[in-house]
PDB file of C-alpha atoms in Angstrom:
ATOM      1  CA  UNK A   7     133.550 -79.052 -92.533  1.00 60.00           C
ATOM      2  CA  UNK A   8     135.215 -79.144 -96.139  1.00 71.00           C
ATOM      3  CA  UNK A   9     136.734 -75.111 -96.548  1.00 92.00           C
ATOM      4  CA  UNK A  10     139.900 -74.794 -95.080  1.00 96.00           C
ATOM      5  CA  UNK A  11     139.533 -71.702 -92.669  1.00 98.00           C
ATOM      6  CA  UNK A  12     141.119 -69.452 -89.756  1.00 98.00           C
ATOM      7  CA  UNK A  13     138.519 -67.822 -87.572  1.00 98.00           C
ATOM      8  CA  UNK A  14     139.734 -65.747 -84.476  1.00 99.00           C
ATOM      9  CA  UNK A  15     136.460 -65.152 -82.119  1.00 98.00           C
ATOM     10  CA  UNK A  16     136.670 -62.573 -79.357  1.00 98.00           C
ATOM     11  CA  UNK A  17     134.685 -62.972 -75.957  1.00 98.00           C
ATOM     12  CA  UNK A  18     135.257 -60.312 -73.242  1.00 98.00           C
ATOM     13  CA  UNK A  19     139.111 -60.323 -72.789  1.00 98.00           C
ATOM     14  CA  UNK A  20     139.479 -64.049 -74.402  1.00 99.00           C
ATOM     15  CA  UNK A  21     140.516 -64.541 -78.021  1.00 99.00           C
ATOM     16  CA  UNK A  22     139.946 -68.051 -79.752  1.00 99.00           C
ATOM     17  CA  UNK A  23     141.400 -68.582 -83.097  1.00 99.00           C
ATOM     18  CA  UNK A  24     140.658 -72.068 -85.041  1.00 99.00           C
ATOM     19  CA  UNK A  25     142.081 -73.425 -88.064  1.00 99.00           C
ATOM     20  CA  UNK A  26     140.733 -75.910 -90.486  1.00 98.00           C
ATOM     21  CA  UNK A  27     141.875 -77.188 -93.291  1.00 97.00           C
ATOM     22  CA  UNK A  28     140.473 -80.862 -94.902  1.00 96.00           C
ATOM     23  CA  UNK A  29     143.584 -82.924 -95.781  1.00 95.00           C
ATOM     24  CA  UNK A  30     144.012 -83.419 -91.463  1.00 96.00           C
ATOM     25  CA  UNK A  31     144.685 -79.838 -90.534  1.00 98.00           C
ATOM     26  CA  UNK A  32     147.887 -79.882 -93.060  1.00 97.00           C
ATOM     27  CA  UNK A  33     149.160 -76.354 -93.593  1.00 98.00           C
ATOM     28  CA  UNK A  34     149.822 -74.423 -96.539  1.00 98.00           C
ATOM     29  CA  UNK A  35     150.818 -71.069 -96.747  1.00 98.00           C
ATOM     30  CA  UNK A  36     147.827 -69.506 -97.189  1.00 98.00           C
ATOM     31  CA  UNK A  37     146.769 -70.485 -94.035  1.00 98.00           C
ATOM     32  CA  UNK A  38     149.564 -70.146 -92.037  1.00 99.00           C
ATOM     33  CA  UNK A  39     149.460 -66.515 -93.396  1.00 98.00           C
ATOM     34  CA  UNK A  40     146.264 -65.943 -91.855  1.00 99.00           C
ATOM     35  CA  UNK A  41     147.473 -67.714 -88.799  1.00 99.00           C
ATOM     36  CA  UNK A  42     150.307 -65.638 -88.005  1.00 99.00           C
ATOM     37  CA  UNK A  43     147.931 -62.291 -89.149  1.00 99.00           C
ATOM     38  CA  UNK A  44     145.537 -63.303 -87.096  1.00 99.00           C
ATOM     39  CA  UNK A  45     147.663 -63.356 -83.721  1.00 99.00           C
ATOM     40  CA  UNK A  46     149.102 -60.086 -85.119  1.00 99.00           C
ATOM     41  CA  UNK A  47     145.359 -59.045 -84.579  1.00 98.00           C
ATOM     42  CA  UNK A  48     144.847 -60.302 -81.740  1.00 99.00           C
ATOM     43  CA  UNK A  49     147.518 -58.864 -79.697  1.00 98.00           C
ATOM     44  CA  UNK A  50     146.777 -55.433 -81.306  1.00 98.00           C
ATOM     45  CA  UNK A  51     143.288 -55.548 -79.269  1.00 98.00           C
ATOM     46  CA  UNK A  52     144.386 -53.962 -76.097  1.00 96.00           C
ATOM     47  CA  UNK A  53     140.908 -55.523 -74.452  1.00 97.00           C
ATOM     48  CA  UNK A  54     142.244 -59.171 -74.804  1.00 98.00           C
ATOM     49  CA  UNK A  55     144.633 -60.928 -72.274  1.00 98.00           C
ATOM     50  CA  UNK A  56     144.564 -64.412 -73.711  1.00 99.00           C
ATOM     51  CA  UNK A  57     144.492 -65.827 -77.020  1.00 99.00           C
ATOM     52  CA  UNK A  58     143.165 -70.097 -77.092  1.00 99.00           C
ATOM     53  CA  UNK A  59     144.152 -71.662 -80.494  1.00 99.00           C
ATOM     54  CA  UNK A  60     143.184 -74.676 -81.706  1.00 99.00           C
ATOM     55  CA  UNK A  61     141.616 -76.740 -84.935  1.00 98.00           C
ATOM     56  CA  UNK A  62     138.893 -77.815 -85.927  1.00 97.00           C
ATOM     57  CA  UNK A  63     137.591 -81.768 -86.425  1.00 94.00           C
ATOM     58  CA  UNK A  64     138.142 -84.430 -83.616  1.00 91.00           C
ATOM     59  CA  UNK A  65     141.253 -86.422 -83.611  1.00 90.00           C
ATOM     60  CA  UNK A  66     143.716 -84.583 -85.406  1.00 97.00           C
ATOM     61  CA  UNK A  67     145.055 -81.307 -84.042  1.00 99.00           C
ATOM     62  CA  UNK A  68     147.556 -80.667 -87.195  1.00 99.00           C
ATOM     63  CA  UNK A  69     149.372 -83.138 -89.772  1.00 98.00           C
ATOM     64  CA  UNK A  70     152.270 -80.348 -90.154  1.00 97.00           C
ATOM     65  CA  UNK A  71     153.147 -79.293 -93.508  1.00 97.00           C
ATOM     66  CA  UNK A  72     151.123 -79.959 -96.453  1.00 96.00           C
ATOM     67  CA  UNK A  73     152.484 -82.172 -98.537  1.00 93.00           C
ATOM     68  CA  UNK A  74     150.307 -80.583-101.953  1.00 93.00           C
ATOM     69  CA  UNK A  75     152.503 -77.262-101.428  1.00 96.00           C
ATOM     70  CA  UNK A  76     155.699 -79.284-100.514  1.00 96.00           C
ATOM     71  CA  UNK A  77     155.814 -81.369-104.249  1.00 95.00           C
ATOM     72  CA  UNK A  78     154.631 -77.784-105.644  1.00 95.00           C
ATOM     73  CA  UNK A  79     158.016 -75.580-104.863  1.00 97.00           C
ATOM     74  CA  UNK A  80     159.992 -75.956-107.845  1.00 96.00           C
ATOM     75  CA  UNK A  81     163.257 -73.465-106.442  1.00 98.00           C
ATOM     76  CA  UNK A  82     164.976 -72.851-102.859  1.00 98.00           C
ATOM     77  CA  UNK A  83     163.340 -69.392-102.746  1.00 98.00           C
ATOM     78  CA  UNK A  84     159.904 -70.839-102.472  1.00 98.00           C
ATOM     79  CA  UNK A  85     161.421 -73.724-100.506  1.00 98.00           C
ATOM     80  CA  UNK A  86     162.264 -71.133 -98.131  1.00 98.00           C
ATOM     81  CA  UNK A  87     158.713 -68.302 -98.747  1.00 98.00           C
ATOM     82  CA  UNK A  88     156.522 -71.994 -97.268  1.00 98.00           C
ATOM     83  CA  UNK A  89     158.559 -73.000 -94.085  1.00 98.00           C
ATOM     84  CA  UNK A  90     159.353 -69.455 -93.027  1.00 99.00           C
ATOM     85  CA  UNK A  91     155.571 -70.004 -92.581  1.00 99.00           C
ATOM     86  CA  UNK A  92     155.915 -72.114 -89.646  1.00 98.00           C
ATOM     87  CA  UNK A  93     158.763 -69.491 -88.486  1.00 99.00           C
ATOM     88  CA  UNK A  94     156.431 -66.441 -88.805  1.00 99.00           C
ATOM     89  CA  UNK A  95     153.575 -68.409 -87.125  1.00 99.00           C
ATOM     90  CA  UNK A  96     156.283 -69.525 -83.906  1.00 99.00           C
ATOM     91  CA  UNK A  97     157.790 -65.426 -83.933  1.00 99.00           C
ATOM     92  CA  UNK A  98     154.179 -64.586 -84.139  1.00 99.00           C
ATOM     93  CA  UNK A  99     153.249 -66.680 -80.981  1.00 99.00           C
ATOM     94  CA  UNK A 100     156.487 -65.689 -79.108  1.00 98.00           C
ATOM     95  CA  UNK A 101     156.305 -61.503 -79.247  1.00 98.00           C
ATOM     96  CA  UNK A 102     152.880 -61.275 -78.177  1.00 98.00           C
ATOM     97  CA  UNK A 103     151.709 -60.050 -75.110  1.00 98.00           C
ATOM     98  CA  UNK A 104     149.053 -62.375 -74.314  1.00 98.00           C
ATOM     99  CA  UNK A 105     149.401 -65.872 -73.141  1.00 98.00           C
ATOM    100  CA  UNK A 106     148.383 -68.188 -75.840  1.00 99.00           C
ATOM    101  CA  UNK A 107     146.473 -71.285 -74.594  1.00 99.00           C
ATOM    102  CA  UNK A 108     146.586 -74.167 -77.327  1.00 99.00           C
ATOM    103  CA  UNK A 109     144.075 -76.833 -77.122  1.00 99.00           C
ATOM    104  CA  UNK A 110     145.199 -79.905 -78.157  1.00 99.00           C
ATOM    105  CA  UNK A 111     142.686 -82.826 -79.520  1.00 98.00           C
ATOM    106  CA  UNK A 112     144.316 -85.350 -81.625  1.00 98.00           C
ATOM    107  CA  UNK A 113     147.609 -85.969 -83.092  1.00 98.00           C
ATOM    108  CA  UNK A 114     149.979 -83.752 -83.954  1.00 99.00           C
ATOM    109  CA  UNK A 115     152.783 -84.290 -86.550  1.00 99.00           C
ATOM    110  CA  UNK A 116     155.756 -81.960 -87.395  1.00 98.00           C
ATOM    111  CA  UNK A 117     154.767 -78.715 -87.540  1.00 98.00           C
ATOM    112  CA  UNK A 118     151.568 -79.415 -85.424  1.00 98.00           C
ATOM    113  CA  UNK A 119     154.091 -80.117 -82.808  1.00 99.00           C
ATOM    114  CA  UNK A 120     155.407 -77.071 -83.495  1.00 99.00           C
ATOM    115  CA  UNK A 121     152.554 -75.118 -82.591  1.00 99.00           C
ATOM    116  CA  UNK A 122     152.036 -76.850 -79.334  1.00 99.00           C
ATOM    117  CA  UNK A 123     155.225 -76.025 -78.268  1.00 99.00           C
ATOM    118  CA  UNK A 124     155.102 -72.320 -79.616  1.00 99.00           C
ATOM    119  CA  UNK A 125     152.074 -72.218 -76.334  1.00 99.00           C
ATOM    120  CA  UNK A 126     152.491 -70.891 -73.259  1.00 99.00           C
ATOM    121  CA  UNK A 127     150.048 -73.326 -71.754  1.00 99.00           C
ATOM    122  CA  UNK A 128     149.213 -76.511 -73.709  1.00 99.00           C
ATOM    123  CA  UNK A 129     146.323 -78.585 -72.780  1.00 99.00           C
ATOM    124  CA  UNK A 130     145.367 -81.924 -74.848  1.00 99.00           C
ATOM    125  CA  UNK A 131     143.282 -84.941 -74.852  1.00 98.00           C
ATOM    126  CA  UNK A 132     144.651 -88.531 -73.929  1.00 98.00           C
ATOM    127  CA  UNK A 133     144.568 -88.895 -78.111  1.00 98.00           C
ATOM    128  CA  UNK A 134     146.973 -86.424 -79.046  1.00 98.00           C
ATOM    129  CA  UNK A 135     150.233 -88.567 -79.576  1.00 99.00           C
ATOM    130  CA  UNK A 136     153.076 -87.033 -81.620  1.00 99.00           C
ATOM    131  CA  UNK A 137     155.712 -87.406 -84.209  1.00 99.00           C
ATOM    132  CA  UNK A 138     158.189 -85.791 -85.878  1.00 99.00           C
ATOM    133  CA  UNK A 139     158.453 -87.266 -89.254  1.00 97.00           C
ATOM    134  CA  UNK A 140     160.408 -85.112 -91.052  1.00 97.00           C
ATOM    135  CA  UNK A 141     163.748 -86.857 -91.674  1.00 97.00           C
ATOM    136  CA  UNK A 142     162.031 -89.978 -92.683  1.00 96.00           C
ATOM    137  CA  UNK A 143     160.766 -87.707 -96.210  1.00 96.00           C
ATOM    138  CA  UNK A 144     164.584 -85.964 -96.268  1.00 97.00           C
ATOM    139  CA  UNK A 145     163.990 -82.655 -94.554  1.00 97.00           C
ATOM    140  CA  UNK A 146     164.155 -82.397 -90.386  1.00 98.00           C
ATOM    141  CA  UNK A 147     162.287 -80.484 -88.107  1.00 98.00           C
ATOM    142  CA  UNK A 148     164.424 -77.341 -88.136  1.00 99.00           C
ATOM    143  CA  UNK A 149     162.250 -74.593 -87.934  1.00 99.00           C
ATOM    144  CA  UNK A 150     160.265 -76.407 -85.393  1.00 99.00           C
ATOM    145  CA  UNK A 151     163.108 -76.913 -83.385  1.00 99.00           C
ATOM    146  CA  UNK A 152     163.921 -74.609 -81.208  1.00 99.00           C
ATOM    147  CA  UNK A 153     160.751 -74.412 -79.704  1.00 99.00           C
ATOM    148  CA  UNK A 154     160.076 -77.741 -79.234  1.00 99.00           C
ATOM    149  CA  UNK A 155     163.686 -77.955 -77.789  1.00 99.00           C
ATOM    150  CA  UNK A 156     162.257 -74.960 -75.345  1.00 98.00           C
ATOM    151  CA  UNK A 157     160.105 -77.421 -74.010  1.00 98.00           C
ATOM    152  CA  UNK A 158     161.163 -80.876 -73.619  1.00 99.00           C
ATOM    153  CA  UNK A 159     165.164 -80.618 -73.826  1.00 98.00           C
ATOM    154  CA  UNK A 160     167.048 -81.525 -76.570  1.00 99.00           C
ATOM    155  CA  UNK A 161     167.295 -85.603 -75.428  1.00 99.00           C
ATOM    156  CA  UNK A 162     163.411 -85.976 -76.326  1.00 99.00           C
ATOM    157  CA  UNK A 163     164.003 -84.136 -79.162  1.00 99.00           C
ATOM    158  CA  UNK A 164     166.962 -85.950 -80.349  1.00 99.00           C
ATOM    159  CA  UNK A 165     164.555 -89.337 -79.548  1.00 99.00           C
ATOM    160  CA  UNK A 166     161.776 -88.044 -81.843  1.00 99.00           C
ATOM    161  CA  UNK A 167     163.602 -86.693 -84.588  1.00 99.00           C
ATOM    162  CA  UNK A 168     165.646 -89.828 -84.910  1.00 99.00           C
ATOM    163  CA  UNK A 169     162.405 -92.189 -84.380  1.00 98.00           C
ATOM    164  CA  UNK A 170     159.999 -90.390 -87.132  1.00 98.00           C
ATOM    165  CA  UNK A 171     158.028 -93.195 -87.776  1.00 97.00           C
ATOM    166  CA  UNK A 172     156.942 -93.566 -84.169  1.00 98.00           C
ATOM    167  CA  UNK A 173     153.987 -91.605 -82.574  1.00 99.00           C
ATOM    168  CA  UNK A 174     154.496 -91.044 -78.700  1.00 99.00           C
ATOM    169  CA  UNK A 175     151.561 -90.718 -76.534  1.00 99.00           C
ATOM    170  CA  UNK A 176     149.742 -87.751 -75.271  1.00 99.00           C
ATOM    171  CA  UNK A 177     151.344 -89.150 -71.369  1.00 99.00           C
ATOM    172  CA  UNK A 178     154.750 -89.109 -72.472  1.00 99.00           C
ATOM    173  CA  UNK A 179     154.544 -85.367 -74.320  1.00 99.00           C
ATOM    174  CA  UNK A 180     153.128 -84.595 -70.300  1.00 99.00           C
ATOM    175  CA  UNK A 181     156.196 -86.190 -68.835  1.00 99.00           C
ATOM    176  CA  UNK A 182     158.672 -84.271 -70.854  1.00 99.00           C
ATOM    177  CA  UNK A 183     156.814 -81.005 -70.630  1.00 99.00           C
ATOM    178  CA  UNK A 184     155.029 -80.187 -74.190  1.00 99.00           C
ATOM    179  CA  UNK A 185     151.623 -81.184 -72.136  1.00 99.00           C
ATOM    180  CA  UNK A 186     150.907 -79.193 -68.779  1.00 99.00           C
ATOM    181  CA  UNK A 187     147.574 -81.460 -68.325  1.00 98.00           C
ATOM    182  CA  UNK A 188     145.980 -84.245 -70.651  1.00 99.00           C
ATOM    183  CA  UNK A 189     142.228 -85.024 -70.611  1.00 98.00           C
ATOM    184  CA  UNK A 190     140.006 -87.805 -70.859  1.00 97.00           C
ATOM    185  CA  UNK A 191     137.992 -86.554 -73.327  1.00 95.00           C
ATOM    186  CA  UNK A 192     137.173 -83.372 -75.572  1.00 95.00           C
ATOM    187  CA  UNK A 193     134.576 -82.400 -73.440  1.00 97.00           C
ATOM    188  CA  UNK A 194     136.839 -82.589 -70.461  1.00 98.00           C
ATOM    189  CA  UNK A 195     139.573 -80.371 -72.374  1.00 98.00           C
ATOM    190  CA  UNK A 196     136.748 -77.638 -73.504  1.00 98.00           C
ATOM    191  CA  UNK A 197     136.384 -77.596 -69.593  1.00 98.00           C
ATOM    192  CA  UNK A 198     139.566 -77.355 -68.616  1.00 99.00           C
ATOM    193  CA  UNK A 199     140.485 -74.474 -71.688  1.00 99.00           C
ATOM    194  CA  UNK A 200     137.652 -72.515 -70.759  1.00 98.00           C
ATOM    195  CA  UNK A 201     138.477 -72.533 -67.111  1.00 99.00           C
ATOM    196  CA  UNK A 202     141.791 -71.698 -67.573  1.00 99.00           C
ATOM    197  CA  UNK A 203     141.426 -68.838 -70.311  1.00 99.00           C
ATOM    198  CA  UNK A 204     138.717 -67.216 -68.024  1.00 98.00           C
ATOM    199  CA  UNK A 205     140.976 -67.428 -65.011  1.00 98.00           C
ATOM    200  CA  UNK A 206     143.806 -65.649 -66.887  1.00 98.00           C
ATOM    201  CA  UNK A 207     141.339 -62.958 -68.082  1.00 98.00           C
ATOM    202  CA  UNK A 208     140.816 -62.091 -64.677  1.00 98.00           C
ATOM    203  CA  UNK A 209     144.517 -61.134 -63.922  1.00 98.00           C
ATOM    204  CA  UNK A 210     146.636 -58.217 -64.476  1.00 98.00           C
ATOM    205  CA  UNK A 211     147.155 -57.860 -67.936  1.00 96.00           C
ATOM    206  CA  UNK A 212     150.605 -55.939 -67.532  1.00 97.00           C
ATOM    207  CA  UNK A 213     151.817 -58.938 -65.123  1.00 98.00           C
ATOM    208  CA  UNK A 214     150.699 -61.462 -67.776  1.00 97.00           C
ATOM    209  CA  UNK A 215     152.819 -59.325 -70.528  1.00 96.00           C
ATOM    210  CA  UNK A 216     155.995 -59.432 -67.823  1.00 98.00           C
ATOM    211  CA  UNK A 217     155.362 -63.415 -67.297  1.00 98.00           C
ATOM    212  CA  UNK A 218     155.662 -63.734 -71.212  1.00 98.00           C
ATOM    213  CA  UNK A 219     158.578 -61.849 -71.389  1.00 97.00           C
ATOM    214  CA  UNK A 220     160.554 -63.839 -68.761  1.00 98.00           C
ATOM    215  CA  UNK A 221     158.623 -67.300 -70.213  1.00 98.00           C
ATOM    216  CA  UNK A 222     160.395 -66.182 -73.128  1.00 98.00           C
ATOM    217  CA  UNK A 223     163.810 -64.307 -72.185  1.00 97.00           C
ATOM    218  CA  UNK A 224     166.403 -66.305 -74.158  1.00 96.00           C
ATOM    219  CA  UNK A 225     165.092 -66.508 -77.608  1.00 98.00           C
ATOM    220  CA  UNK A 226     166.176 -62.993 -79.054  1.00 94.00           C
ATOM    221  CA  UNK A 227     168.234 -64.400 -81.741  1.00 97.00           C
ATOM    222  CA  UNK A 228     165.307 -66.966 -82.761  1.00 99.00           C
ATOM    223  CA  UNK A 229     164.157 -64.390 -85.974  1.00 98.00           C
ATOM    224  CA  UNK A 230     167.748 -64.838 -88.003  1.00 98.00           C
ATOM    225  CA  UNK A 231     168.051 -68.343 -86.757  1.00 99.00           C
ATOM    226  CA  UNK A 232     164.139 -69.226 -88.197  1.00 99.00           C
ATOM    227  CA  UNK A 233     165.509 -67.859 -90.799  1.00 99.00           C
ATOM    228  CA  UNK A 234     168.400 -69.999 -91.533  1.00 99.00           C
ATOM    229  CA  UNK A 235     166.698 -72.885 -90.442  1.00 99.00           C
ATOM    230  CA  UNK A 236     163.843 -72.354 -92.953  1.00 99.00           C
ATOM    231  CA  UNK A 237     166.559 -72.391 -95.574  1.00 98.00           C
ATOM    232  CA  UNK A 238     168.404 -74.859 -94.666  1.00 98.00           C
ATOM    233  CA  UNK A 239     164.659 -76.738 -95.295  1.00 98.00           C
ATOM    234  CA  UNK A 240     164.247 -75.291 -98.479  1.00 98.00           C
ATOM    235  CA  UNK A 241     167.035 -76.493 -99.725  1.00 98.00           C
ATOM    236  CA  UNK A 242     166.631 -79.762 -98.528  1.00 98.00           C
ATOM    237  CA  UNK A 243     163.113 -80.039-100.035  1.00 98.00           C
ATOM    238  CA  UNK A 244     164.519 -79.903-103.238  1.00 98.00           C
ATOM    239  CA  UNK A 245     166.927 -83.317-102.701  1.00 97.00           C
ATOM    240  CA  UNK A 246     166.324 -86.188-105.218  1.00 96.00           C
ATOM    241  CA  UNK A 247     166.031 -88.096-102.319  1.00 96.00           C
ATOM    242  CA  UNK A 248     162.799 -86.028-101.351  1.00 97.00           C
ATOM    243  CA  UNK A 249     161.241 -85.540-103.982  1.00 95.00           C
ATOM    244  CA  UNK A 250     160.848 -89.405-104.466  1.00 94.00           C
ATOM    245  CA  UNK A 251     159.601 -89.430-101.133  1.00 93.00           C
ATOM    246  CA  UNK A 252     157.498 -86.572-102.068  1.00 91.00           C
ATOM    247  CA  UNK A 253     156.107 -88.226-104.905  1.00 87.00           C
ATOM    248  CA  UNK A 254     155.490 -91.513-103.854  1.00 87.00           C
ATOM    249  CA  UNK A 255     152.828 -90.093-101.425  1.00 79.00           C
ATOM    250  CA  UNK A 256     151.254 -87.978-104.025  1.00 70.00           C
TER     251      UNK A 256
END
């Protein structure tokens, strides 16, 4: 695969949408666009009850942000347009109705995390460690944050944010909650998604919609503070500080 993509695939009441992109499953906006449309689409198809995303390629699930788009934004209004991205991707993922089932295969870093803890359920393989390595480029993981927060308490979170150079294991995301099982393998995870999607698309689709809700009950006021968070990040982006950073991986 070399053409960045976002597919969404229906089977019987089972949506799978897959992203791609070369540069290690980086996001731009273009694609995170079509991500959050894409769920939009799904949960407008009253015949589905689960939605399974995950990414192409084998040992990365997402490097987070791409760093091409990052050295491109040149004011704090397009600082803002990219990470409200992420937001619009995590709102996206939070007011649907069906239970969204990522697969996890490799590592995830900053935003990737992101989207693992935007799931309801999130399975992975015994290679997807994770980091949050935003601070150590100037920035944070701020629109990220409240959802990963959701899910493995703001001590973990605190640990990673602090500790960006450091990848933690696919084990300790399971101890602290990100993980609900971790696999040997990919073909073990395909099993253990598929199983799991086509139990859930055997249930009552208005008591999966309730679960969500009360999964979710809390996070009203997570639009406005997205929001504020992604400009806090576009602001940031624009530092001296960052864009040496920025440049010296370019």
């Amino acid at each position: 695969m070399t053409n960045s993509f976002v597919k969404l695939h229906i089977d019987g009441a089972v949506g799978t949408l897959i992203f791609f992109t070369p540069e290690h499953n980086a996001l731009p906006t273009a694609i995170l666009t079509d991500l959050e449309q894409q769920i939009l689409r799904a949960d407008a198809n009253t015949d589905l009850k689960v939605l399974v995303i995950k990414s192409g390629g084998d040992r990365t699930f997402c490097a987070g942000a791409s760093f091409k788009e990052l050295i491109a934004i040149e004011n704090e209004a397009q600082g803002k347009r990219f990470f409200m991205g992420f937001a619009k991707v995590i709102l996206a993922m939070r007011a649907s109705r069906l239970l969204t089932v990522v697969r996890v295969q490799g590592k995830s870093v900053g935003g990737g995390v992101g989207l693992a803890a935007a799931a309801d359920y999130c399975l992975a393989s015994q290679y997807s460690s994770i980091k949050l390595s935003e601070i150590s480029i100037g920035i944070g993981p701020f629109v990220i944050g409240p959802a990963v927060t959701r899910k493995i308490g703001v001590s973990a979170f605190s640990q990673m944010t602090i500790n960006a150079q450091e990848f933690y294991s696919a084990e300790w995301a399971k101890e602290k909650g990100l993980y609900a099982e971790v696999l040997n393998s990919a073909e073990e995870l395909d099993e253990a998604v598929a199983k799991l999607a086509n139990e859930l698309a055997t249930y009552n689709p208005e008591a999966l919609a309730e679960c969500k809700k009360m999964f979710w009950s809390g996070t009203k006021g997570w639009k406005k503070l997205l929001e504020d968070r992604a400009t806090t990040s576009g602001k940031l982006v624009l530092s001296e500080f960052t864009r040496n950073k920025l440049k010296s991986y370019a």
